[in-house]
Coordinates of C-alpha atoms (C1' of nucleotides) in Angstrom, one line a residue:
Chain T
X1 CA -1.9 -8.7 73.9
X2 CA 0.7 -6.8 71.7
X3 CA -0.1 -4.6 69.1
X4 CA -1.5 -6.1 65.8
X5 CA -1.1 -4.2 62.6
X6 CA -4.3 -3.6 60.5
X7 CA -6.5 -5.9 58.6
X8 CA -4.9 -6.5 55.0
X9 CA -1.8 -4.9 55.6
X10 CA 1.4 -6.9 55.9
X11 CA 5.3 -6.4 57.5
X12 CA 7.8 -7.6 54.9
X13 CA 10.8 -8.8 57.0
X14 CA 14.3 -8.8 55.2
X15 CA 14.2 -10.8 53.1
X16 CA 11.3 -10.2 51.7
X17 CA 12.1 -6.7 51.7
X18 CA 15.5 -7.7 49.9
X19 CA 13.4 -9.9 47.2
X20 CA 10.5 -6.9 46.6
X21 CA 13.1 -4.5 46.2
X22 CA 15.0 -6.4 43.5
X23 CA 12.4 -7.5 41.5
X24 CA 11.2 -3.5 41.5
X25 CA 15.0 -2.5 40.8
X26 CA 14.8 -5.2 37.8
X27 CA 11.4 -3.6 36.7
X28 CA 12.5 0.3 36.9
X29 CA 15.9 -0.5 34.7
X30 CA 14.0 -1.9 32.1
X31 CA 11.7 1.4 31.9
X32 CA 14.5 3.4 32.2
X33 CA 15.7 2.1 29.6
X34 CA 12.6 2.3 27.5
X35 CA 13.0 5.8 28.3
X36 CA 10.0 5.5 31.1
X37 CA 11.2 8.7 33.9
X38 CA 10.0 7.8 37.3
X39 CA 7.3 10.3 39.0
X40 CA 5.6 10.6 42.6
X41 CA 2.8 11.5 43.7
X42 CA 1.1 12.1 47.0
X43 CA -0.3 9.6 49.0
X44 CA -3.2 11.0 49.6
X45 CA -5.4 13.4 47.4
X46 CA -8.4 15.1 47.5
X47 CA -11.5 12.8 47.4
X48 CA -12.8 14.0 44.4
X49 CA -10.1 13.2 41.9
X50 CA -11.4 9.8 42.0
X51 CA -15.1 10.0 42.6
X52 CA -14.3 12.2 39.0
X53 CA -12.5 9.4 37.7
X54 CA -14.4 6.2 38.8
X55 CA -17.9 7.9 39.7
X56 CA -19.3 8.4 43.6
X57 CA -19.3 4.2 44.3
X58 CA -16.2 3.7 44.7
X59 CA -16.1 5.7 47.7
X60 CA -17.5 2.9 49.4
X61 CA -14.0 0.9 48.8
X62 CA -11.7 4.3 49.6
X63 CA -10.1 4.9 52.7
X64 CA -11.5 8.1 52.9
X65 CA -11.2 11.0 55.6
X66 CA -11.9 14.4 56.8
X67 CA -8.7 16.5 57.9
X68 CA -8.3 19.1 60.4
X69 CA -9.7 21.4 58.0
X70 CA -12.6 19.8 57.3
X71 CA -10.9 18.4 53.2
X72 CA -12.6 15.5 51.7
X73 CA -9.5 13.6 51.6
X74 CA -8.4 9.9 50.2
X75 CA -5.6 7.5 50.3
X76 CA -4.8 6.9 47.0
X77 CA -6.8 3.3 45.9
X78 CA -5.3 3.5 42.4
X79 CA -1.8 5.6 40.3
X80 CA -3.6 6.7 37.2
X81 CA -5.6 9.3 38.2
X82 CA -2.9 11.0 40.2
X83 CA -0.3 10.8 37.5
X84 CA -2.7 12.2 35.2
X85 CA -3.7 14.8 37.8
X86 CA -0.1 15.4 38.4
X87 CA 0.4 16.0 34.7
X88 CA -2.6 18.4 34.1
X89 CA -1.5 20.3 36.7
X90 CA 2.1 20.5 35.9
X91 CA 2.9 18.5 32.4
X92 CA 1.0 19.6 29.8
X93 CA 3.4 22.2 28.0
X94 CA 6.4 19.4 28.1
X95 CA 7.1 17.6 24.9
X96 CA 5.0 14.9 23.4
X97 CA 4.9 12.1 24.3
X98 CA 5.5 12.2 27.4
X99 CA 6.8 8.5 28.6
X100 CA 6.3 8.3 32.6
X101 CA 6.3 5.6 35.2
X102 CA 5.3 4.9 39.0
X103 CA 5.5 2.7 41.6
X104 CA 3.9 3.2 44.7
X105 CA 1.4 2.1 47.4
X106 CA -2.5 2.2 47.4
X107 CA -5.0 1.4 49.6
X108 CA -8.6 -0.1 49.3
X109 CA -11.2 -1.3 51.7
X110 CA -12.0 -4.4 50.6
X111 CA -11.9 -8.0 51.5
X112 CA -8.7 -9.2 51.6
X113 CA -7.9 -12.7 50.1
X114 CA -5.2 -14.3 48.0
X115 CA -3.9 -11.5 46.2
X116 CA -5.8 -9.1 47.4
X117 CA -4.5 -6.7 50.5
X118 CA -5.4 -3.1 52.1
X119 CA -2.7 -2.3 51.2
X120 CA -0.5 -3.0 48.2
X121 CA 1.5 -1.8 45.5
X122 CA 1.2 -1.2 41.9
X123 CA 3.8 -0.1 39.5
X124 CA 2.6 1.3 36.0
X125 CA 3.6 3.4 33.1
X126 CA 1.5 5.9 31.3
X127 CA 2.3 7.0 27.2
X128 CA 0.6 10.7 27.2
X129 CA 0.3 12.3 24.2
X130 CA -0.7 9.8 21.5
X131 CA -3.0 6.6 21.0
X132 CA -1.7 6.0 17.7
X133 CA -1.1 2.2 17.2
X134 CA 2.8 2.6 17.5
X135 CA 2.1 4.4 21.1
X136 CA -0.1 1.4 22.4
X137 CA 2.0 -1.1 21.1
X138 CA 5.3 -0.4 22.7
X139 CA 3.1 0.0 25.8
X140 CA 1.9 -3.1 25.4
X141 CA 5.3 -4.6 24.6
X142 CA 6.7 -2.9 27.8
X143 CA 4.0 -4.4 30.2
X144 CA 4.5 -7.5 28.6
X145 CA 8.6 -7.7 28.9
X146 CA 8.3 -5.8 32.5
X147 CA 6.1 -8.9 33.4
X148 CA 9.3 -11.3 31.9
X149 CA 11.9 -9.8 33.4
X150 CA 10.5 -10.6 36.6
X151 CA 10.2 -14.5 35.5
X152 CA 7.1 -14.8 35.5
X153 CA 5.1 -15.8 32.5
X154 CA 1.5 -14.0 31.6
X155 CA -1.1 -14.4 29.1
X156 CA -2.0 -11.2 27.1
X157 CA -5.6 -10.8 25.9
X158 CA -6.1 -7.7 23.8
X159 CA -9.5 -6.1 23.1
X160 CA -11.1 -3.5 21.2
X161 CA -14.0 -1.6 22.5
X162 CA -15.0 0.4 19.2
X163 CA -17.1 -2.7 17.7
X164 CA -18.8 -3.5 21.3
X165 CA -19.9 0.7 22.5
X166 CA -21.0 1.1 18.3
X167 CA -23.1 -2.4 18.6
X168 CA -24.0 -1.0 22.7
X169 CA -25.4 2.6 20.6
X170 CA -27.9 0.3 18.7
X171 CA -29.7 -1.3 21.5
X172 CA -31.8 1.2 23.8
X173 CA -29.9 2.7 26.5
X174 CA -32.4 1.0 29.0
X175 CA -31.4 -2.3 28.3
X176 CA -27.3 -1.5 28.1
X177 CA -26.5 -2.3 32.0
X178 CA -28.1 -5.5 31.7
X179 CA -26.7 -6.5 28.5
X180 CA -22.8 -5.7 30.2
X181 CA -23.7 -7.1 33.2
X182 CA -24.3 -10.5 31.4
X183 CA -21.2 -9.7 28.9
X184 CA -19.1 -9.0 32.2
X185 CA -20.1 -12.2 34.3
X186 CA -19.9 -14.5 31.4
X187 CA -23.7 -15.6 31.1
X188 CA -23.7 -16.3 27.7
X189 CA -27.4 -18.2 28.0
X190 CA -29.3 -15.2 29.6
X191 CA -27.5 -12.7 27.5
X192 CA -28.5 -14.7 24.2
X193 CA -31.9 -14.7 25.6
X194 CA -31.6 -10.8 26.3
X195 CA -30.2 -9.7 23.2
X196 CA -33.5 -11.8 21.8
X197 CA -35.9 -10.4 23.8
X198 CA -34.9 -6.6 23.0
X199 CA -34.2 -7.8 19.2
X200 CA -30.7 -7.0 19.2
X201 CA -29.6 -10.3 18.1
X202 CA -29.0 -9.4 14.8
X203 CA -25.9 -7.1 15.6
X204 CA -23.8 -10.2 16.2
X205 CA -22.5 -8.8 20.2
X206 CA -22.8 -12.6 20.6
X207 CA -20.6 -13.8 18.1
X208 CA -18.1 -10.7 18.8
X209 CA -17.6 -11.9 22.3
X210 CA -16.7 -15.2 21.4
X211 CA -13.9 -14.4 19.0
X212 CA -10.7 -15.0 19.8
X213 CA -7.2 -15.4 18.6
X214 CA -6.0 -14.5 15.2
X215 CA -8.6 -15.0 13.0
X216 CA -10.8 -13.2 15.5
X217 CA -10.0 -9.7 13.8
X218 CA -10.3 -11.0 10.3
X219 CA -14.0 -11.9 11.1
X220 CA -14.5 -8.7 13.0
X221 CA -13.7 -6.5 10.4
X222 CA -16.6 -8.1 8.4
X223 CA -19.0 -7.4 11.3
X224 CA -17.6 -3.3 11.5
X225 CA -18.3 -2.8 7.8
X226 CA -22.2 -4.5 8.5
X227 CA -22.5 -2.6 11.5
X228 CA -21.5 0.3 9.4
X229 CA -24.1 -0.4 6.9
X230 CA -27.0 -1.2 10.0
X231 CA -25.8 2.5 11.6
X232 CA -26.2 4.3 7.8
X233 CA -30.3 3.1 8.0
X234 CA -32.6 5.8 9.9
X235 CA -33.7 4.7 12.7
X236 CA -35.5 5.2 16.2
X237 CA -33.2 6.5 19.0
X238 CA -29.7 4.6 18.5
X239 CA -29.4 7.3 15.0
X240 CA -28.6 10.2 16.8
X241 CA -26.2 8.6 19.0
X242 CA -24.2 6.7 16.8
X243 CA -23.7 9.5 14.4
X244 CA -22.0 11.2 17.5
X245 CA -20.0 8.3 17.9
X246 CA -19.0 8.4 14.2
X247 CA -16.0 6.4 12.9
X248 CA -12.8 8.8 13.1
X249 CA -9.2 9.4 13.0
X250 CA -9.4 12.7 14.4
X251 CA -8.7 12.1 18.5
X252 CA -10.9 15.0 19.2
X253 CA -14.3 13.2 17.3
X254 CA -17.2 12.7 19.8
X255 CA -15.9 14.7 22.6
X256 CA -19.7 16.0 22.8
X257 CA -20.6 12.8 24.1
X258 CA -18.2 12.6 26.3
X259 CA -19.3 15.6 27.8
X260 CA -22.9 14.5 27.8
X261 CA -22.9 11.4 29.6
X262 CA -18.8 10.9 30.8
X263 CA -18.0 8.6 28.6
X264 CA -14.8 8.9 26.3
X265 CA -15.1 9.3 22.8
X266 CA -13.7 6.1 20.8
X267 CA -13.3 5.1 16.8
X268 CA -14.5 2.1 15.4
X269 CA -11.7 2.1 13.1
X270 CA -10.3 -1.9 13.1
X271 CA -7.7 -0.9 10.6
X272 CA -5.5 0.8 13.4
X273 CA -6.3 -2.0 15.7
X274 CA -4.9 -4.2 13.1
X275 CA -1.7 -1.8 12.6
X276 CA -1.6 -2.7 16.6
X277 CA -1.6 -6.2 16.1
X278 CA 0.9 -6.7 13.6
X279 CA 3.4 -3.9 15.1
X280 CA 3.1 -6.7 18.6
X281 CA 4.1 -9.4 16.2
X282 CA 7.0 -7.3 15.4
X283 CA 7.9 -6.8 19.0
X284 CA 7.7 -10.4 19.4
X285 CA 4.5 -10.1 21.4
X286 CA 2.0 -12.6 21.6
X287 CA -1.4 -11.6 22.0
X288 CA -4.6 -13.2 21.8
X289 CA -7.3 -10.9 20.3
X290 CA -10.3 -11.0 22.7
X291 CA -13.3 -9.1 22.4
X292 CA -14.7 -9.9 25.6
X293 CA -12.5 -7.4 27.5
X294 CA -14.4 -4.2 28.6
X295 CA -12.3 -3.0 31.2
X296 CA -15.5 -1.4 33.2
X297 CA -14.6 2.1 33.2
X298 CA -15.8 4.4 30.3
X299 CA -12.9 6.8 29.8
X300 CA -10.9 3.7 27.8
X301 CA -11.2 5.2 23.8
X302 CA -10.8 1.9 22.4
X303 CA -7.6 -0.6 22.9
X304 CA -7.8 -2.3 26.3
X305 CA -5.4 -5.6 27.4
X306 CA -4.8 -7.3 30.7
X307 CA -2.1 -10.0 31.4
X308 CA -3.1 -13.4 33.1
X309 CA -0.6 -15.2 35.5
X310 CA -1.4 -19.0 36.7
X311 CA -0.5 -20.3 40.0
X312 CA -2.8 -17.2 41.6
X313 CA -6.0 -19.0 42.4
X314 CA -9.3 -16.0 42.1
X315 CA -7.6 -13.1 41.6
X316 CA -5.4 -14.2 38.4
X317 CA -5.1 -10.8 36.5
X318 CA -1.9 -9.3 37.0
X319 CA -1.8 -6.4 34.8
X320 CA -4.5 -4.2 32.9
X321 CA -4.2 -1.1 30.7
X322 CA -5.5 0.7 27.9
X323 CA -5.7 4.0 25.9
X324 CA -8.5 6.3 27.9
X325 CA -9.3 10.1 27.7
X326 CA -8.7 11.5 31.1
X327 CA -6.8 14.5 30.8
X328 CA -10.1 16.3 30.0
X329 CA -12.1 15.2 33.0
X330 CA -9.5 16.4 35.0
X331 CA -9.9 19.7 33.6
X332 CA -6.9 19.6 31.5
X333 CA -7.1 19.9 27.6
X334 CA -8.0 16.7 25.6
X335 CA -5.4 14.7 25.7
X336 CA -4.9 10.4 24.9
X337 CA -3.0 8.5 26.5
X338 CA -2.0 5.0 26.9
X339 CA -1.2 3.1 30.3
X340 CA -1.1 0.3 32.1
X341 CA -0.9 -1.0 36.3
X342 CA 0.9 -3.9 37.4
X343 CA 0.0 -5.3 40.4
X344 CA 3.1 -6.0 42.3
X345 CA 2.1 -8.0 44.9
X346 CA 0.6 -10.7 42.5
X347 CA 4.0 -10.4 40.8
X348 CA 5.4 -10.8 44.6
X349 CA 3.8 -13.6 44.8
X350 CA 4.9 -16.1 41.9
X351 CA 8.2 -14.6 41.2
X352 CA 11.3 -16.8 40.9
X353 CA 14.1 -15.3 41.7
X354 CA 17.5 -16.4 42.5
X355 CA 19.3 -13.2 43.7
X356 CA 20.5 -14.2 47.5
X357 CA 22.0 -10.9 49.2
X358 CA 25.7 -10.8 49.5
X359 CA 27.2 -12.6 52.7
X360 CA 28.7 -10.1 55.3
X361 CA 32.3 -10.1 56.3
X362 CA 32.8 -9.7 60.1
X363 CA 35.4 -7.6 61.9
X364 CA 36.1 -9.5 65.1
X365 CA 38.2 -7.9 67.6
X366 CA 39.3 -8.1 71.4
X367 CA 38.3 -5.1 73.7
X368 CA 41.7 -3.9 74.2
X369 CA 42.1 -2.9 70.3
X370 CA 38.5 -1.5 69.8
X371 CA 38.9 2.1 68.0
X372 CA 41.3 -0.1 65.9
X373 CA 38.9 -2.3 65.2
X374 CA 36.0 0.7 64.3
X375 CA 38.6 2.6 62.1
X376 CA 39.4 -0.8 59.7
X377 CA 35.3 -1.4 60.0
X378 CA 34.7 2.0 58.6
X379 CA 37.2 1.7 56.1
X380 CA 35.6 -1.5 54.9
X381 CA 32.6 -0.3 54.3
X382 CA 33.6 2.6 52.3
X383 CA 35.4 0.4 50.2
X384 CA 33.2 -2.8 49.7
X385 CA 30.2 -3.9 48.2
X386 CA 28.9 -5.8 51.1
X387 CA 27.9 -5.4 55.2
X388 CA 30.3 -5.1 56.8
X389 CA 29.1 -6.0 60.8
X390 CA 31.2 -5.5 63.6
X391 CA 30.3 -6.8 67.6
X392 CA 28.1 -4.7 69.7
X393 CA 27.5 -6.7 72.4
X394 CA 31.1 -6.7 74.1
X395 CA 31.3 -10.4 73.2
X396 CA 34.1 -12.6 73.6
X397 CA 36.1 -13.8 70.4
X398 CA 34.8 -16.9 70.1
X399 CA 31.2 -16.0 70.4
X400 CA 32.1 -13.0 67.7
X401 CA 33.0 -15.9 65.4
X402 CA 29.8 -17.7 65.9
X403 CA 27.7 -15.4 65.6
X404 CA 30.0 -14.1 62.1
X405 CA 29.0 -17.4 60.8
X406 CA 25.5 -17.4 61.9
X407 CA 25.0 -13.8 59.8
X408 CA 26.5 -15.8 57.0
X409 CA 29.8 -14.4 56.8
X410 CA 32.3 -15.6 54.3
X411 CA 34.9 -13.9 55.7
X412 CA 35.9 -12.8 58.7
X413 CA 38.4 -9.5 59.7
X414 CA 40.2 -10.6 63.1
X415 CA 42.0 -7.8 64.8
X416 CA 43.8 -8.2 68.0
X417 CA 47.0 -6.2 70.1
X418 CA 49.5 -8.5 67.9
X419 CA 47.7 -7.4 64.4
X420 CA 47.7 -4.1 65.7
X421 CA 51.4 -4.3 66.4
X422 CA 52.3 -5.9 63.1
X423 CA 50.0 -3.5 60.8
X424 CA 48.7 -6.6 59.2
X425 CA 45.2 -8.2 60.2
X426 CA 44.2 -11.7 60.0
X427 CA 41.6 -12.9 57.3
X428 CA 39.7 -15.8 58.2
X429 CA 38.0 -17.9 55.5
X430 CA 35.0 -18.9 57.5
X431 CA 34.3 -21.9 54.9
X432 CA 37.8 -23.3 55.0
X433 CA 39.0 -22.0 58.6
X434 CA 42.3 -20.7 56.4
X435 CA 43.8 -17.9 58.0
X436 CA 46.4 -15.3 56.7
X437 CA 47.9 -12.1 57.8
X438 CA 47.6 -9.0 55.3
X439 CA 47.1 -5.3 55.6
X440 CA 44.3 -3.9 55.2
X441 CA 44.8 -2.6 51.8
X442 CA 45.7 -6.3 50.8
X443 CA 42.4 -7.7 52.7
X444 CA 40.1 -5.0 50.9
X445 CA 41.6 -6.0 47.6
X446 CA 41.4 -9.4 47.7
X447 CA 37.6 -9.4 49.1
X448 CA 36.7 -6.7 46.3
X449 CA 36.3 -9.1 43.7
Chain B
rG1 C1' -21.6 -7.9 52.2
rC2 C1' -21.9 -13.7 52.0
rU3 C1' -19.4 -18.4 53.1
rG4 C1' -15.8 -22.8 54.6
rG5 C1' -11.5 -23.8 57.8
rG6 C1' -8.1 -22.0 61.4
rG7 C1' -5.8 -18.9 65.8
rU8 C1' -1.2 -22.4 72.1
rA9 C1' 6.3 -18.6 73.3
rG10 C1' 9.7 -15.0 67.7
rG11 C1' 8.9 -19.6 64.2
rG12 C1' 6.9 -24.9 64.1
rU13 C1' 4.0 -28.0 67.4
rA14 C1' 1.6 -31.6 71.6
rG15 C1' -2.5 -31.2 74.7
rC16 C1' -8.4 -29.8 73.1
rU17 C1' -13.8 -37.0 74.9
rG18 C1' -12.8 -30.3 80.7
rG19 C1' -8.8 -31.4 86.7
rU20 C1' -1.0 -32.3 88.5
rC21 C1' 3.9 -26.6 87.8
rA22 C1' 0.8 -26.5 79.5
rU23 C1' 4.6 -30.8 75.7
rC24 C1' 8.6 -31.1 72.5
rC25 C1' 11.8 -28.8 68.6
rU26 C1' 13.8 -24.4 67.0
rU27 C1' 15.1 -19.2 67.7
rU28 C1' 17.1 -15.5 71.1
rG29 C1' 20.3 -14.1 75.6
rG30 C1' 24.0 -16.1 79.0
rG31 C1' 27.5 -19.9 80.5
rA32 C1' 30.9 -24.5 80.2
rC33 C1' 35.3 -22.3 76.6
rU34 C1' 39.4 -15.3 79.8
rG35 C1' 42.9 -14.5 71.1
rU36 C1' 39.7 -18.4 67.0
rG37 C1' 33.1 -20.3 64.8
rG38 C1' 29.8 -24.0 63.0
rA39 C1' 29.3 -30.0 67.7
rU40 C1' 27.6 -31.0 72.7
rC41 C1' 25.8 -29.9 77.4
rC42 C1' 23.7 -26.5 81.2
rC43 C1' 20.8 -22.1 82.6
rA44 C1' 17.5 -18.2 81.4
rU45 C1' 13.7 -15.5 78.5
rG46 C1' 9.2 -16.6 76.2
rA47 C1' 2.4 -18.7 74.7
rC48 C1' -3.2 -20.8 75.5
rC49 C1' -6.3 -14.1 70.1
rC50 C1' -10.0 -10.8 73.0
rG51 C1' -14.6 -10.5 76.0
rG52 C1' -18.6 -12.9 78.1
rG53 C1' -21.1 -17.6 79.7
rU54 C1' -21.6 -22.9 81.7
rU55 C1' -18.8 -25.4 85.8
rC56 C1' -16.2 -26.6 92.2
rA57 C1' -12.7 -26.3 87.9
rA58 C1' -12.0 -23.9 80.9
rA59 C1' -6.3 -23.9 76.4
rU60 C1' -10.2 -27.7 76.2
rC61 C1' -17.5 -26.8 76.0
rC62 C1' -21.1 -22.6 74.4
rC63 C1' -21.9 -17.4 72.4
rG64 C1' -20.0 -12.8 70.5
rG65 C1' -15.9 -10.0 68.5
rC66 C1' -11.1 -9.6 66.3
rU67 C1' -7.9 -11.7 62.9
rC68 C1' -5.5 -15.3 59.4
rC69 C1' -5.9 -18.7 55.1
rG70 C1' -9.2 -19.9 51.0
rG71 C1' -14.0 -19.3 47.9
rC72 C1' -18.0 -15.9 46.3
rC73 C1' -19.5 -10.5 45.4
rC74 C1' -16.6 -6.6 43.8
rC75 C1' -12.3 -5.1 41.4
rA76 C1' -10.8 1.9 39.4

RNA sequence: GCUGGGGUAGGGUAGCUGGUCAUCCUUUGGGACUGUGGAUCCCAUGACCCGGGUUCAAAUCCCGGCUCCGGCCCCA
């Protein structure tokens, strides 16, 4: 038995090396040109960045270690926490905003299935430095025509959390969990029946889940201005803790809850979500307004969005983002930011792409003209786009030719005592079989096109 | 963690109601063809996922493990 390589990991052979790496080249020139600078980061980091980030569970799906020295260590399962690590540590006094992006492998023990591996690769940008409505949107625009350019079409649902946490601060914090749990999975019967039970129903978290589309925000801003009115009336335990959550344009409002229980501030202010809206119109975005987004993790402020693909079976979401407050956990000052994570491998897998590698030209020589044949080789390839390949298996010249047109040569370069002679080598069109003799100069011109 | 279906040369397969040297195609290397390729022919290399069990005899039947492809759970 040879050696296998580990569970969820894969080899990617040429060509799909060749197809990975173009699709990534497409991806990184369109940020670049959005002005997105590439960054790296380590692939491993200390444990703790992203038990901080994502609480102690998710060690369970880490690959996870002790070193030599007896460091908590990790392999990264996730980008965003190291870029904003990376940017506490070293970033903060450089300009605002500061536009970044990444692409890189993580790792995560999990099941692996259709889309799903040990390892695989993610490629993001992160907007630090603002969550104004013009900041998200161009994000949002960028994830969206990143996804494009790789022709592949996705489906972007865009949510707001403000409406969903202020309605959350209203019901005890005892019942939260299972209300999200039935938000999360869908179960629209039991959480009806919930919402009921703990006479919550009147906040309308039922009817906000279910909007969607354009008129979606029209109707929600009627629901913010009640909920506004509900949140104004004393009240039991949900007073205190809305007031903290108070309505706000100031980015540093409710950082004393954050530091009480973890979770980022966030405004229930619709009207910049609708600035958000209209500004993706004008980048010719479609979005469908859904309110049923939570995105899990608690240090999202407010605007969250993930991108759909079909053909993808379970695992269909191909993109997910948002503006979150990390900065500050990681012991950096307060800072917003907007980001998002594409997951490349999903991409990988329904991309259409056309780009073939371009075909080799072969120089085939006889043994008694060899150095001859390395020097025009070497010249080749300093002057041409494509592989050159020249025999390294001391095989005849007629094998040299098949195997020239098994590679997939176009052309070959054939060199022999009478080229040598002559100064002039033979070209070989290996579709036509047309030969003619030219220098090399004349050979490196003409293939040059 | 749960669940369905698979694992036979590098790739694709036959055999799998147990019993001759495990089938065929392709790929790879060599040759027929010692300065001209895609054809053909010949030769060579190369496999029963691993470990137990049943049996005179296991690729074939049974059990366990590993792993792959899906579906749940989860998904930062």
């Amino acid at each position: 038995m040879t050696i296998q390589r580990p569970r969820g990991t894969r080899d990617f052979l040429p060509e799909d090396s060749f197809k990975r790496g173009a699709v990534r080249k497409r991806m990184q020139d369109l940020l670049e040109r959005w002005g997105y600078l590439e960054i790296s980061t380590p692939t491993f980091e200390h444990l703790e960045l992203f038990t901080i980030k994502s609480g102690q569970s998710i060690t369970e799906e880490i690959y996870a270690f002790k070193d030599k020295g007896g460091r908590d260590l990790a392999l990264r399962p996730e980008l965003t926490a190291p870029v904003m690590r990376m940017y506490v540590n070293e970033l903060q006094m450089a300009p605002k905003p500061l536009r970044l992006h990444y692409f890189g492998n993580c790792f995560r023990y999990e099941r692996p299935q259709r889309g799903r591996f040990r390892e695989f690769w993610q490629l993001g940008a992160e907007l630090i430095g603002s969550d104004r409505p013009d900041a998200e949107a161009e994000v949002i625009a960028l994830a969206q025509k990143l996804i494009k350019s790789a022709g592949v079409n996705g489906d972007l649902h865009l949510g707001y959390l403000g409406l969903i946490r202020t309605m959350m601060r209203m019901i005890p914090a005892s019942e939260r969990p299972a209300v999200m749990k039935f938000i999360d999975k869908k179960e629209r019967a039991l959480l009806a029946e919930k919402l009921q039970e703990i006479g919550a129903d009147h906040l309308g978290l039922l009817e906000l889940i279910d909007l969607k589309g354009r008129r979606a925000l029209d109707r929600a801003m009627e629901m913010a201005e009640d909920l506004s009115k509900i949140s104004e009336e004393p009240s039991k335990d949900a007073k205190t803790e809305s007031l903290e959550a108070a309505p706000s344009g100031d980015s540093d409002s409710g950082d004393r809850a954050a530091r009480s229980d973890r979770a980022a501030p966030f405004d229930l202010d619709l009207v910049r979500f609708q600035e958000l809206v209209d500004l993706l119109d004008c980048y010719g975005v479609k979005a469908t307004v859904d309110f049923e987004i939570v995105r899990g993790l608690d240090y999202y402020t407010g605007t969250v969005f993930e991108i759909y693909a079909t053909g993808l079976g379970a695992q269909n979401q191909i993109c997910g983002g948002g503006t979150y407050q990390l900065a500050g956990l990681l012991g950096g000052q307060k800072t917003r930011s907007t980001g998002f994570g594409i997951g490349f491998d999903r991409i990988m897998e329904i991309v259409a792409l056309e780009e073939k590698p371009p075909s080799p030209v072969a120089v085939v020589f006889v043994p008694q003209v060899r150095s001859e044949a390395v020097k025009a080789a070497i010249e080749l390839r300093e002057s041409l786009p494509m592989p050159v390949a020249l025999d390294v298996m001391g095989r005849g010249l007629g094998a040299q030719l098949k195997q020239a047109s098994n590679i997939g040569a176009s052309f070959a370069v054939i060199i022999g005592p009478k080229e040598v002679e002559e100064g002039k080598f033979t070209l070989r069109d290996m579709l036509t079989g047309s030969q003619e003799s030219l220098a090399l100069k004349e050979i490196i011109e003409l293939l040059d096109e």
